[in-house]
Amino acid sequence: MNKNNYRNVEQSEVQYLNASHLTSGNNEGDIYKPNENGEFHKGEVQPKLYKDVGFAIAFILHLGGIAILTALYGGYVTNSGNEASNNYMGLATCVGVSGAFSIIVSTLTLGWMMQFAELMVKMALLFSIGTSLA
């Protein structure tokens, strides 16, 4: 978009107005201008439909798997094999170790991705090109 379309807009406002989801609704051809009420309007209305049915089914199946594993092995973890005990120390230890491990792995992974963001984008583009040619 060239700078002639911004017409008397301050430089700090250009970044805000450069968002592609803003339209004017005033039919003047300049999508970065507000309508007569001074409001910006969103783009065209999208149909309400589910595009990720497969992932929704996989998510529900994974929740079912967790429920089944909890029913099968939950008593063993919480009671350490003794039905009369109400000692939840095994479960607390399992949750604590899993939580600490997930925080450590997430932090290291996020730091690594932030460090090599440009390289990851280039590799993703090359991978996409490579798979489309294969």
JSON list of C-alpha atoms in Angstrom, two decimals:
[
{"chain": "A", "resi": 1, "resn": "MET", "atom": "CA", "xyz": [0.00, 0.00, 0.00]},
{"chain": "A", "resi": 2, "resn": "ASN", "atom": "CA", "xyz": [1.56, 3.33, -0.96]},
{"chain": "A", "resi": 3, "resn": "LYS", "atom": "CA", "xyz": [1.75, 6.34, 1.34]},
{"chain": "A", "resi": 4, "resn": "ASN", "atom": "CA", "xyz": [-0.76, 8.35, -0.70]},
{"chain": "A", "resi": 5, "resn": "ASN", "atom": "CA", "xyz": [-3.57, 6.27, 0.78]},
{"chain": "A", "resi": 6, "resn": "TYR", "atom": "CA", "xyz": [-2.86, 7.52, 4.30]},
{"chain": "A", "resi": 7, "resn": "ARG", "atom": "CA", "xyz": [-3.82, 11.19, 3.62]},
{"chain": "A", "resi": 8, "resn": "ASN", "atom": "CA", "xyz": [-2.84, 13.39, 6.58]},
{"chain": "A", "resi": 9, "resn": "VAL", "atom": "CA", "xyz": [-2.33, 10.55, 9.03]},
{"chain": "A", "resi": 10, "resn": "GLU", "atom": "CA", "xyz": [0.36, 10.85, 11.69]},
{"chain": "A", "resi": 11, "resn": "GLN", "atom": "CA", "xyz": [3.21, 8.32, 11.53]},
{"chain": "A", "resi": 12, "resn": "SER", "atom": "CA", "xyz": [2.20, 6.74, 14.87]},
{"chain": "A", "resi": 13, "resn": "GLU", "atom": "CA", "xyz": [-1.30, 6.13, 13.52]},
{"chain": "A", "resi": 14, "resn": "VAL", "atom": "CA", "xyz": [-0.02, 4.49, 10.32]},
{"chain": "A", "resi": 15, "resn": "GLN", "atom": "CA", "xyz": [1.02, 1.33, 12.16]},
{"chain": "A", "resi": 16, "resn": "TYR", "atom": "CA", "xyz": [-2.40, 1.07, 13.82]},
{"chain": "A", "resi": 17, "resn": "LEU", "atom": "CA", "xyz": [-4.24, 1.74, 10.61]},
{"chain": "A", "resi": 18, "resn": "ASN", "atom": "CA", "xyz": [-2.12, -0.71, 8.65]},
{"chain": "A", "resi": 19, "resn": "ALA", "atom": "CA", "xyz": [-3.99, -3.70, 10.14]},
{"chain": "A", "resi": 20, "resn": "SER", "atom": "CA", "xyz": [-5.45, -5.76, 7.31]},
{"chain": "A", "resi": 21, "resn": "HIS", "atom": "CA", "xyz": [-8.66, -6.61, 9.20]},
{"chain": "A", "resi": 22, "resn": "LEU", "atom": "CA", "xyz": [-9.88, -3.01, 9.22]},
{"chain": "A", "resi": 23, "resn": "THR", "atom": "CA", "xyz": [-12.24, -1.76, 6.53]},
{"chain": "A", "resi": 24, "resn": "SER", "atom": "CA", "xyz": [-14.05, 1.52, 6.28]},
{"chain": "A", "resi": 25, "resn": "GLY", "atom": "CA", "xyz": [-17.47, 0.62, 4.99]},
{"chain": "A", "resi": 26, "resn": "ASN", "atom": "CA", "xyz": [-17.61, 4.02, 3.29]},
{"chain": "A", "resi": 27, "resn": "ASN", "atom": "CA", "xyz": [-17.10, 2.79, -0.30]},
{"chain": "A", "resi": 28, "resn": "GLU", "atom": "CA", "xyz": [-14.46, 5.42, -1.03]},
{"chain": "A", "resi": 29, "resn": "GLY", "atom": "CA", "xyz": [-11.80, 2.86, -1.90]},
{"chain": "A", "resi": 30, "resn": "ASP", "atom": "CA", "xyz": [-9.64, 3.77, 1.09]},
{"chain": "A", "resi": 31, "resn": "ILE", "atom": "CA", "xyz": [-9.98, 0.88, 3.51]},
{"chain": "A", "resi": 32, "resn": "TYR", "atom": "CA", "xyz": [-7.97, 2.66, 6.20]},
{"chain": "A", "resi": 33, "resn": "LYS", "atom": "CA", "xyz": [-10.46, 5.46, 6.77]},
{"chain": "A", "resi": 34, "resn": "PRO", "atom": "CA", "xyz": [-13.22, 5.24, 9.36]},
{"chain": "A", "resi": 35, "resn": "ASN", "atom": "CA", "xyz": [-16.86, 5.48, 8.32]},
{"chain": "A", "resi": 36, "resn": "GLU", "atom": "CA", "xyz": [-18.97, 8.58, 8.94]},
{"chain": "A", "resi": 37, "resn": "ASN", "atom": "CA", "xyz": [-19.33, 7.68, 12.65]},
{"chain": "A", "resi": 38, "resn": "GLY", "atom": "CA", "xyz": [-15.58, 7.48, 13.10]},
{"chain": "A", "resi": 39, "resn": "GLU", "atom": "CA", "xyz": [-15.62, 3.68, 13.60]},
{"chain": "A", "resi": 40, "resn": "PHE", "atom": "CA", "xyz": [-13.69, 0.97, 11.84]},
{"chain": "A", "resi": 41, "resn": "HIS", "atom": "CA", "xyz": [-15.59, -2.14, 10.78]},
{"chain": "A", "resi": 42, "resn": "LYS", "atom": "CA", "xyz": [-14.36, -5.68, 10.44]},
{"chain": "A", "resi": 43, "resn": "GLY", "atom": "CA", "xyz": [-14.23, -7.45, 7.09]},
{"chain": "A", "resi": 44, "resn": "GLU", "atom": "CA", "xyz": [-16.75, -9.81, 5.59]},
{"chain": "A", "resi": 45, "resn": "VAL", "atom": "CA", "xyz": [-18.83, -12.15, 7.73]},
{"chain": "A", "resi": 46, "resn": "GLN", "atom": "CA", "xyz": [-17.41, -15.66, 7.92]},
{"chain": "A", "resi": 47, "resn": "PRO", "atom": "CA", "xyz": [-19.69, -18.71, 7.90]},
{"chain": "A", "resi": 48, "resn": "LYS", "atom": "CA", "xyz": [-19.99, -20.60, 11.18]},
{"chain": "A", "resi": 49, "resn": "LEU", "atom": "CA", "xyz": [-18.65, -24.07, 10.50]},
{"chain": "A", "resi": 50, "resn": "TYR", "atom": "CA", "xyz": [-16.22, -26.53, 12.02]},
{"chain": "A", "resi": 51, "resn": "LYS", "atom": "CA", "xyz": [-13.04, -26.99, 10.01]},
{"chain": "A", "resi": 52, "resn": "ASP", "atom": "CA", "xyz": [-11.15, -29.18, 12.49]},
{"chain": "A", "resi": 53, "resn": "VAL", "atom": "CA", "xyz": [-13.52, -32.08, 13.04]},
{"chain": "A", "resi": 54, "resn": "GLY", "atom": "CA", "xyz": [-10.68, -34.61, 12.96]},
{"chain": "A", "resi": 55, "resn": "PHE", "atom": "CA", "xyz": [-8.74, -32.78, 15.66]},
{"chain": "A", "resi": 56, "resn": "ALA", "atom": "CA", "xyz": [-11.88, -32.38, 17.77]},
{"chain": "A", "resi": 57, "resn": "ILE", "atom": "CA", "xyz": [-12.45, -36.15, 17.61]},
{"chain": "A", "resi": 58, "resn": "ALA", "atom": "CA", "xyz": [-8.78, -36.80, 18.46]},
{"chain": "A", "resi": 59, "resn": "PHE", "atom": "CA", "xyz": [-9.07, -34.45, 21.44]},
{"chain": "A", "resi": 60, "resn": "ILE", "atom": "CA", "xyz": [-12.15, -36.24, 22.76]},
{"chain": "A", "resi": 61, "resn": "LEU", "atom": "CA", "xyz": [-10.44, -39.63, 22.27]},
{"chain": "A", "resi": 62, "resn": "HIS", "atom": "CA", "xyz": [-7.38, -38.44, 24.17]},
{"chain": "A", "resi": 63, "resn": "LEU", "atom": "CA", "xyz": [-9.59, -37.30, 27.06]},
{"chain": "A", "resi": 64, "resn": "GLY", "atom": "CA", "xyz": [-11.22, -40.73, 27.05]},
{"chain": "A", "resi": 65, "resn": "GLY", "atom": "CA", "xyz": [-7.80, -42.37, 27.12]},
{"chain": "A", "resi": 66, "resn": "ILE", "atom": "CA", "xyz": [-6.82, -40.28, 30.12]},
{"chain": "A", "resi": 67, "resn": "ALA", "atom": "CA", "xyz": [-10.06, -41.24, 31.88]},
{"chain": "A", "resi": 68, "resn": "ILE", "atom": "CA", "xyz": [-9.47, -44.94, 31.17]},
{"chain": "A", "resi": 69, "resn": "LEU", "atom": "CA", "xyz": [-5.87, -44.84, 32.40]},
{"chain": "A", "resi": 70, "resn": "THR", "atom": "CA", "xyz": [-6.97, -42.96, 35.51]},
{"chain": "A", "resi": 71, "resn": "ALA", "atom": "CA", "xyz": [-9.64, -45.57, 36.22]},
{"chain": "A", "resi": 72, "resn": "LEU", "atom": "CA", "xyz": [-7.23, -48.46, 35.66]},
{"chain": "A", "resi": 73, "resn": "TYR", "atom": "CA", "xyz": [-4.11, -47.16, 37.41]},
{"chain": "A", "resi": 74, "resn": "GLY", "atom": "CA", "xyz": [-5.32, -44.24, 39.52]},
{"chain": "A", "resi": 75, "resn": "GLY", "atom": "CA", "xyz": [-5.94, -46.35, 42.58]},
{"chain": "A", "resi": 76, "resn": "TYR", "atom": "CA", "xyz": [-2.47, -47.84, 42.38]},
{"chain": "A", "resi": 77, "resn": "VAL", "atom": "CA", "xyz": [-0.83, -44.40, 42.26]},
{"chain": "A", "resi": 78, "resn": "THR", "atom": "CA", "xyz": [-2.92, -42.87, 45.02]},
{"chain": "A", "resi": 79, "resn": "ASN", "atom": "CA", "xyz": [-3.02, -45.87, 47.39]},
{"chain": "A", "resi": 80, "resn": "SER", "atom": "CA", "xyz": [0.30, -47.53, 46.52]},
{"chain": "A", "resi": 81, "resn": "GLY", "atom": "CA", "xyz": [-1.53, -50.83, 46.09]},
{"chain": "A", "resi": 82, "resn": "ASN", "atom": "CA", "xyz": [-3.18, -50.70, 49.53]},
{"chain": "A", "resi": 83, "resn": "GLU", "atom": "CA", "xyz": [-6.96, -50.28, 49.28]},
{"chain": "A", "resi": 84, "resn": "ALA", "atom": "CA", "xyz": [-7.38, -49.17, 52.93]},
{"chain": "A", "resi": 85, "resn": "SER", "atom": "CA", "xyz": [-4.98, -46.23, 52.69]},
{"chain": "A", "resi": 86, "resn": "ASN", "atom": "CA", "xyz": [-6.01, -42.65, 51.89]},
{"chain": "A", "resi": 87, "resn": "ASN", "atom": "CA", "xyz": [-2.43, -41.54, 51.32]},
{"chain": "A", "resi": 88, "resn": "TYR", "atom": "CA", "xyz": [-2.22, -39.33, 48.23]},
{"chain": "A", "resi": 89, "resn": "MET", "atom": "CA", "xyz": [1.53, -38.81, 48.45]},
{"chain": "A", "resi": 90, "resn": "GLY", "atom": "CA", "xyz": [2.19, -40.91, 45.33]},
{"chain": "A", "resi": 91, "resn": "LEU", "atom": "CA", "xyz": [-0.23, -38.82, 43.29]},
{"chain": "A", "resi": 92, "resn": "ALA", "atom": "CA", "xyz": [1.17, -35.56, 44.65]},
{"chain": "A", "resi": 93, "resn": "THR", "atom": "CA", "xyz": [4.70, -36.67, 43.78]},
{"chain": "A", "resi": 94, "resn": "CYS", "atom": "CA", "xyz": [3.64, -37.69, 40.27]},
{"chain": "A", "resi": 95, "resn": "VAL", "atom": "CA", "xyz": [1.85, -34.39, 39.67]},
{"chain": "A", "resi": 96, "resn": "GLY", "atom": "CA", "xyz": [4.72, -32.36, 41.13]},
{"chain": "A", "resi": 97, "resn": "VAL", "atom": "CA", "xyz": [7.42, -34.07, 39.07]},
{"chain": "A", "resi": 98, "resn": "SER", "atom": "CA", "xyz": [5.31, -33.86, 35.88]},
{"chain": "A", "resi": 99, "resn": "GLY", "atom": "CA", "xyz": [4.54, -30.19, 36.48]},
{"chain": "A", "resi": 100, "resn": "ALA", "atom": "CA", "xyz": [8.16, -29.27, 37.19]},
{"chain": "A", "resi": 101, "resn": "PHE", "atom": "CA", "xyz": [9.36, -31.21, 34.15]},
{"chain": "A", "resi": 102, "resn": "SER", "atom": "CA", "xyz": [6.78, -29.53, 31.88]},
{"chain": "A", "resi": 103, "resn": "ILE", "atom": "CA", "xyz": [7.74, -26.05, 33.11]},
{"chain": "A", "resi": 104, "resn": "ILE", "atom": "CA", "xyz": [11.44, -26.74, 32.51]},
{"chain": "A", "resi": 105, "resn": "VAL", "atom": "CA", "xyz": [10.89, -28.21, 29.04]},
{"chain": "A", "resi": 106, "resn": "SER", "atom": "CA", "xyz": [8.48, -25.42, 28.03]},
{"chain": "A", "resi": 107, "resn": "THR", "atom": "CA", "xyz": [10.88, -22.71, 29.19]},
{"chain": "A", "resi": 108, "resn": "LEU", "atom": "CA", "xyz": [13.85, -24.24, 27.39]},
{"chain": "A", "resi": 109, "resn": "THR", "atom": "CA", "xyz": [11.84, -24.84, 24.22]},
{"chain": "A", "resi": 110, "resn": "LEU", "atom": "CA", "xyz": [10.47, -21.29, 24.17]},
{"chain": "A", "resi": 111, "resn": "GLY", "atom": "CA", "xyz": [13.93, -19.84, 24.71]},
{"chain": "A", "resi": 112, "resn": "TRP", "atom": "CA", "xyz": [15.34, -22.00, 21.91]},
{"chain": "A", "resi": 113, "resn": "MET", "atom": "CA", "xyz": [12.56, -20.99, 19.51]},
{"chain": "A", "resi": 114, "resn": "MET", "atom": "CA", "xyz": [13.03, -17.30, 20.32]},
{"chain": "A", "resi": 115, "resn": "GLN", "atom": "CA", "xyz": [16.78, -17.63, 19.76]},
{"chain": "A", "resi": 116, "resn": "PHE", "atom": "CA", "xyz": [16.43, -19.31, 16.36]},
{"chain": "A", "resi": 117, "resn": "ALA", "atom": "CA", "xyz": [13.15, -17.84, 15.09]},
{"chain": "A", "resi": 118, "resn": "GLU", "atom": "CA", "xyz": [14.51, -16.68, 11.73]},
{"chain": "A", "resi": 119, "resn": "LEU", "atom": "CA", "xyz": [16.20, -20.01, 11.09]},
{"chain": "A", "resi": 120, "resn": "MET", "atom": "CA", "xyz": [13.00, -21.88, 11.96]},
{"chain": "A", "resi": 121, "resn": "VAL", "atom": "CA", "xyz": [10.97, -19.80, 9.50]},
{"chain": "A", "resi": 122, "resn": "LYS", "atom": "CA", "xyz": [13.53, -20.42, 6.75]},
{"chain": "A", "resi": 123, "resn": "MET", "atom": "CA", "xyz": [13.59, -24.15, 7.49]},
{"chain": "A", "resi": 124, "resn": "ALA", "atom": "CA", "xyz": [9.77, -24.28, 7.47]},
{"chain": "A", "resi": 125, "resn": "LEU", "atom": "CA", "xyz": [9.70, -22.57, 4.08]},
{"chain": "A", "resi": 126, "resn": "LEU", "atom": "CA", "xyz": [12.33, -24.92, 2.68]},
{"chain": "A", "resi": 127, "resn": "PHE", "atom": "CA", "xyz": [10.50, -27.91, 4.11]},
{"chain": "A", "resi": 128, "resn": "SER", "atom": "CA", "xyz": [7.25, -26.70, 2.55]},
{"chain": "A", "resi": 129, "resn": "ILE", "atom": "CA", "xyz": [8.91, -26.25, -0.83]},
{"chain": "A", "resi": 130, "resn": "GLY", "atom": "CA", "xyz": [10.62, -29.62, -0.53]},
{"chain": "A", "resi": 131, "resn": "THR", "atom": "CA", "xyz": [7.44, -31.50, 0.32]},
{"chain": "A", "resi": 132, "resn": "SER", "atom": "CA", "xyz": [5.51, -29.81, -2.46]},
{"chain": "A", "resi": 133, "resn": "LEU", "atom": "CA", "xyz": [8.15, -30.88, -5.00]},
{"chain": "A", "resi": 134, "resn": "ALA", "atom": "CA", "xyz": [8.49, -34.43, -3.68]}
]
